[in-house]
CSV table of C-alpha atoms in Angstrom, one decimal:
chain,number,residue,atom,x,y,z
G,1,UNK,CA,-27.4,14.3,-19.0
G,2,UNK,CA,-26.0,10.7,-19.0
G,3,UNK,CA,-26.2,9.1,-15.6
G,4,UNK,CA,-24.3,6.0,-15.4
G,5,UNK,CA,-24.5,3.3,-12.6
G,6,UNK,CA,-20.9,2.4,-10.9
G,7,UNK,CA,-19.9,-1.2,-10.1
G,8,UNK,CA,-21.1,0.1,-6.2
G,9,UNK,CA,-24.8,-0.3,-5.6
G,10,UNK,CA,-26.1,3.2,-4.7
G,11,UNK,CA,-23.6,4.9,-6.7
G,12,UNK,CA,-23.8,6.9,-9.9
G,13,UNK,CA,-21.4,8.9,-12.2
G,14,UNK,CA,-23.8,11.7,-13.7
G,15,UNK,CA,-22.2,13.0,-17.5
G,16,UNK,CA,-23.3,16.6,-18.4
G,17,UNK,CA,-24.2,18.2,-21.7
G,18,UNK,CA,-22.4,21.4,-22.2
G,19,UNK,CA,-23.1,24.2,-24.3
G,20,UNK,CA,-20.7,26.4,-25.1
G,21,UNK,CA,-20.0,29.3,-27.5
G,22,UNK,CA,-17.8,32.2,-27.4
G,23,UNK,CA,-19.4,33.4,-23.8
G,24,UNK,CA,-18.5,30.3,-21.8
G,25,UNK,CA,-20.0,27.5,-20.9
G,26,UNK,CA,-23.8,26.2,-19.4
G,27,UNK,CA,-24.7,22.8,-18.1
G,28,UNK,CA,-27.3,21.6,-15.6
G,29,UNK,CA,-24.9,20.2,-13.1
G,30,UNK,CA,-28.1,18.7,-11.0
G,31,UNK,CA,-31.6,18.5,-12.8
G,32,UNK,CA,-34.1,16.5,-9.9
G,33,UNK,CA,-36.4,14.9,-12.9
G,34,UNK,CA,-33.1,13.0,-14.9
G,35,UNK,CA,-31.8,11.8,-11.4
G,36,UNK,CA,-35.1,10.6,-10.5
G,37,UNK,CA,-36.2,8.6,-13.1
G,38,UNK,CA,-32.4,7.2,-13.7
G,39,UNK,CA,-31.9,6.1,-9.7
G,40,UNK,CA,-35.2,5.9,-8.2
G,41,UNK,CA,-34.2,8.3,-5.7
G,42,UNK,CA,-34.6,12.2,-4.9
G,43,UNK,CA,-31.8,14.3,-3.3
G,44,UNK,CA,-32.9,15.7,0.1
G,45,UNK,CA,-30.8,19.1,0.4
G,46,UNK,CA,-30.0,19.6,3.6
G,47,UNK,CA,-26.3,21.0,3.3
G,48,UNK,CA,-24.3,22.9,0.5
G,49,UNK,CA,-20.1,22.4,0.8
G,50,UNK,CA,-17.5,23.9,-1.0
G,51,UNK,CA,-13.4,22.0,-0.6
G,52,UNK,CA,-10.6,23.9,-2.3
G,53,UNK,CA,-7.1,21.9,-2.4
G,54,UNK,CA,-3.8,21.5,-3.5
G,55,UNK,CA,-2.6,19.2,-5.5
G,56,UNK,CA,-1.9,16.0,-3.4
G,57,UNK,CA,-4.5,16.6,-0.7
G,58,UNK,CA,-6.6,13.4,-0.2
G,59,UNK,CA,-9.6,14.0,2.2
G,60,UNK,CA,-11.5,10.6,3.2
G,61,UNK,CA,-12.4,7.7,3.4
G,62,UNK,CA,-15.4,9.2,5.0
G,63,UNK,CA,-19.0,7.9,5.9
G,64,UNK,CA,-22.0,8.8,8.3
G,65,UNK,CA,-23.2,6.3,10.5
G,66,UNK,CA,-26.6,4.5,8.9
G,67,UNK,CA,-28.6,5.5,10.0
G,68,UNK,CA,-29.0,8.6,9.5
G,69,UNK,CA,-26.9,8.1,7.2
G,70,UNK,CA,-25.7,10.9,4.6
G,71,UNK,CA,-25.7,10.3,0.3
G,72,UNK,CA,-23.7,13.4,-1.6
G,73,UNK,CA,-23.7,14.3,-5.0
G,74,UNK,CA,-20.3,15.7,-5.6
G,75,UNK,CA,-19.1,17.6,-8.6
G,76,UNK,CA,-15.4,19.6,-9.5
G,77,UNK,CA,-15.8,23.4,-10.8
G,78,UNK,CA,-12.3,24.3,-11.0
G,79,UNK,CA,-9.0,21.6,-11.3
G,80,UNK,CA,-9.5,17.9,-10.7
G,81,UNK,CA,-10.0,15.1,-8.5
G,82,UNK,CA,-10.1,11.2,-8.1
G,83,UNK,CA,-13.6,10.6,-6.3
G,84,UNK,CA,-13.6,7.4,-4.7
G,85,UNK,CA,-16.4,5.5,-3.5
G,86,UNK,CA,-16.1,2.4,-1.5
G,87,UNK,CA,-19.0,0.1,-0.5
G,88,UNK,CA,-19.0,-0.1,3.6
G,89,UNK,CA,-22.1,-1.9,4.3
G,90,UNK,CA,-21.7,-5.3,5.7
G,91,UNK,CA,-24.0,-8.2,3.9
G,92,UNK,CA,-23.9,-6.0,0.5
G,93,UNK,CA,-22.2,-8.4,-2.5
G,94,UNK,CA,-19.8,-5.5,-3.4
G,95,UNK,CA,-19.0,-5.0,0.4
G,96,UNK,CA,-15.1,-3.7,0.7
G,97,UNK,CA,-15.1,-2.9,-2.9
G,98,UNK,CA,-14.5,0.4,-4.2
G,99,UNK,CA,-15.3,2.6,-7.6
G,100,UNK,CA,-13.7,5.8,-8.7
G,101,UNK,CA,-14.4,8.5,-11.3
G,102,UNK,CA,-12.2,11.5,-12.6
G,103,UNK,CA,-14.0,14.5,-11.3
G,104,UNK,CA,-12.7,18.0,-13.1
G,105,UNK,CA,-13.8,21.0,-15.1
G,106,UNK,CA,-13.7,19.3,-18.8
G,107,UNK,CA,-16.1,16.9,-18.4
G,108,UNK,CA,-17.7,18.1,-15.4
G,109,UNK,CA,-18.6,14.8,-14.1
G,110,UNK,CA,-20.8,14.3,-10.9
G,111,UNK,CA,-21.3,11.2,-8.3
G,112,UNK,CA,-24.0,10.5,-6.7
G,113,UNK,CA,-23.4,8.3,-3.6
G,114,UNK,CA,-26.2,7.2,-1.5
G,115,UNK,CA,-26.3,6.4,2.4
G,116,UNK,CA,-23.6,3.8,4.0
G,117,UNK,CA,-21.1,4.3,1.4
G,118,UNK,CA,-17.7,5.5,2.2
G,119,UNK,CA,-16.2,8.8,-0.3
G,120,UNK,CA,-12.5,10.0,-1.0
G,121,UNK,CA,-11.6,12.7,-2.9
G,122,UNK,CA,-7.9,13.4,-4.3
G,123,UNK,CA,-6.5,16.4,-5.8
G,124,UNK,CA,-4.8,16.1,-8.7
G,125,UNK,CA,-4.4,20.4,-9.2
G,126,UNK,CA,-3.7,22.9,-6.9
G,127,UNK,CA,-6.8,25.1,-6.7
G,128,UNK,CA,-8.7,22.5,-7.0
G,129,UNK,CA,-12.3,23.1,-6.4
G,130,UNK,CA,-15.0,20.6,-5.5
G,131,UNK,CA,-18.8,21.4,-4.5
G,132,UNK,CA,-21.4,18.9,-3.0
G,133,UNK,CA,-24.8,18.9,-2.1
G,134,UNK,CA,-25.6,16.4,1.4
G,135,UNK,CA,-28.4,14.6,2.4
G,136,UNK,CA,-28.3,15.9,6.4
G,137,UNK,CA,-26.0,18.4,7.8
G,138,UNK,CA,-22.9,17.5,9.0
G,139,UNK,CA,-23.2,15.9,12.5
G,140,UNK,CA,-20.0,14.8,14.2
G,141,UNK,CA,-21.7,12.3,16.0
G,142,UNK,CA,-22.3,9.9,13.3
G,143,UNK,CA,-18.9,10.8,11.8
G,144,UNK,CA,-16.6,8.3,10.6
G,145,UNK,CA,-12.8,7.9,9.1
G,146,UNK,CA,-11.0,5.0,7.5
G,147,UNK,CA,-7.7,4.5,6.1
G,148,UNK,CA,-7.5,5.2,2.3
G,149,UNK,CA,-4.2,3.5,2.9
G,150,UNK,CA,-5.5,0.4,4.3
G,151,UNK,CA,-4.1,-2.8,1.9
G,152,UNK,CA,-7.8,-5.1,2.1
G,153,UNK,CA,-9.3,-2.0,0.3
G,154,UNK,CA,-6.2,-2.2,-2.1
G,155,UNK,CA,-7.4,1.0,-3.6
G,156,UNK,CA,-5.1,2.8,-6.7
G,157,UNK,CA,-4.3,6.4,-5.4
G,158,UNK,CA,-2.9,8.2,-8.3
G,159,UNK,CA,0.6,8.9,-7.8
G,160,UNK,CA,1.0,12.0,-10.4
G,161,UNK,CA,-0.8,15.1,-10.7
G,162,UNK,CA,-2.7,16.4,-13.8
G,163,UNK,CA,0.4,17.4,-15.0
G,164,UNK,CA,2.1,14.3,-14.6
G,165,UNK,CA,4.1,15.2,-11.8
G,166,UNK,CA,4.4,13.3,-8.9
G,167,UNK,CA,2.3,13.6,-5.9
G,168,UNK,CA,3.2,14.1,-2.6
G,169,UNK,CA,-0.1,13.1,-0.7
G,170,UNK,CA,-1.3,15.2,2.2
G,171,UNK,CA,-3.9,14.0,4.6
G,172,UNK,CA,-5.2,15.7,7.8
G,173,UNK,CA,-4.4,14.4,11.2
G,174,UNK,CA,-7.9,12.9,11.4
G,175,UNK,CA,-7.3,11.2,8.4
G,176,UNK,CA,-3.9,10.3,9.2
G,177,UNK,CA,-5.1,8.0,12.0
G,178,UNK,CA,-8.1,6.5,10.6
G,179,UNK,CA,-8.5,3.3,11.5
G,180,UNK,CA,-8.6,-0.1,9.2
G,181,UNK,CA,-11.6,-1.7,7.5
G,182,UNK,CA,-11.0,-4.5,9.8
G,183,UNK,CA,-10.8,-2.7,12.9
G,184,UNK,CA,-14.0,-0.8,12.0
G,185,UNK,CA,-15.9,-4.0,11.6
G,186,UNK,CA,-14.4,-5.8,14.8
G,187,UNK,CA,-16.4,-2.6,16.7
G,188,UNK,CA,-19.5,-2.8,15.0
G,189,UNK,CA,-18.7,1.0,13.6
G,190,UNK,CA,-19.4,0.0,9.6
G,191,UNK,CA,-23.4,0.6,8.1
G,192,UNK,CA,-25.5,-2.4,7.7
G,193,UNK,CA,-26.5,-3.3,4.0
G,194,UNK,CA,-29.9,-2.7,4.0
G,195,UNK,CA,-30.4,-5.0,0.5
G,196,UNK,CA,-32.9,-8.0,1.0
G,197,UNK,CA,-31.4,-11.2,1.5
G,198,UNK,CA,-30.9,-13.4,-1.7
């Protein structure tokens, strides 16, 4: 597998090889050794989740408060999806800045996102199927939602599906009142960058 690093610290785009013949397809869509000695970090398993949407459904921004915080590897098994990472710790250099890779069952990319980063996923095909593999279980606790709207993220939300037809986007009412990046730093609510000090 090719494991790339993304312009966020703590963030990874993880490239397949398939093999394929007149049966199918295989690929190691995880393999613990590759991801280790490309990242310097193992994946604690904690919680398995599986998302099915229609085209236009956008689930995030979400992050887990840091700690615990809560790193995902994320991959798509049927359609396709924009996965969008954005860098949420406060002190980190990329802070505010966001990274995205196409997701979907050609390539079969994965992205490995580690603690106090914030993740987006958009449909671009109904039926669309991701999978994900978390760090800790889901706790609604240390929860967290922010605007994938909000303009000092700026972020470029595809506006057509895989098709090339236009998207209508489809949040949940969660998502639909997340608050702003600012907002969520005024209240102290954003992770810390853990980083050392230049």
């Amino acid at each position: 597998m090719d494991i790339r690093a993304l312009k966020i610290a703590g963030a990874w785009e993880i490239t397949p090889k398939q093999f394929g013949d007149n049966r199918g397809v295989f690929l190691e869509w995880f393999k613990s050794s590759a991801f280790t000695a490309v990242t310097g970090r193992t994946l604690e398993l904690a919680q398995a989740n599986c998302s099915v949407s229609a085209a236009g459904s956008l689930r995030g921004i979400h992050f887990t408060d840091n700690p615990p915080g809560q790193a995902k590897y994320v991959t798509c098994v049927k359609g396709a999806f924009l996965d969008v990472v954005v860098d949420l710790r406060v002190g980190s250099p990329t802070f505010g800045e966001w990274d995205s890779v196409l997701i979907d069952d050609v390539d079969r990319k994965a992205v490995y996102l580690s603690e106090g980063l914030g993740h987006a996923i958009l449909s671009l095909e109904d039926g669309s199927t991701v999978m994900y593999l978390c760090s800790i279980e889901y706790s609604p606790e240390f929860d967290r939602d922010l605007d994938p709207f909000d303009p000092e993220l700026n972020i470029t939300w595809p506006t057509t599906d895989r098709a090339g037809n236009p998207l209508t986007y489809e949040l949940s009412a969660k998502d639909s009142a997340a608050p702003s990046l600012h907002a969520l730093r005024t209240q102290g609510l954003l992770p810390r960058s853990t980083a050392p000090s230049p």
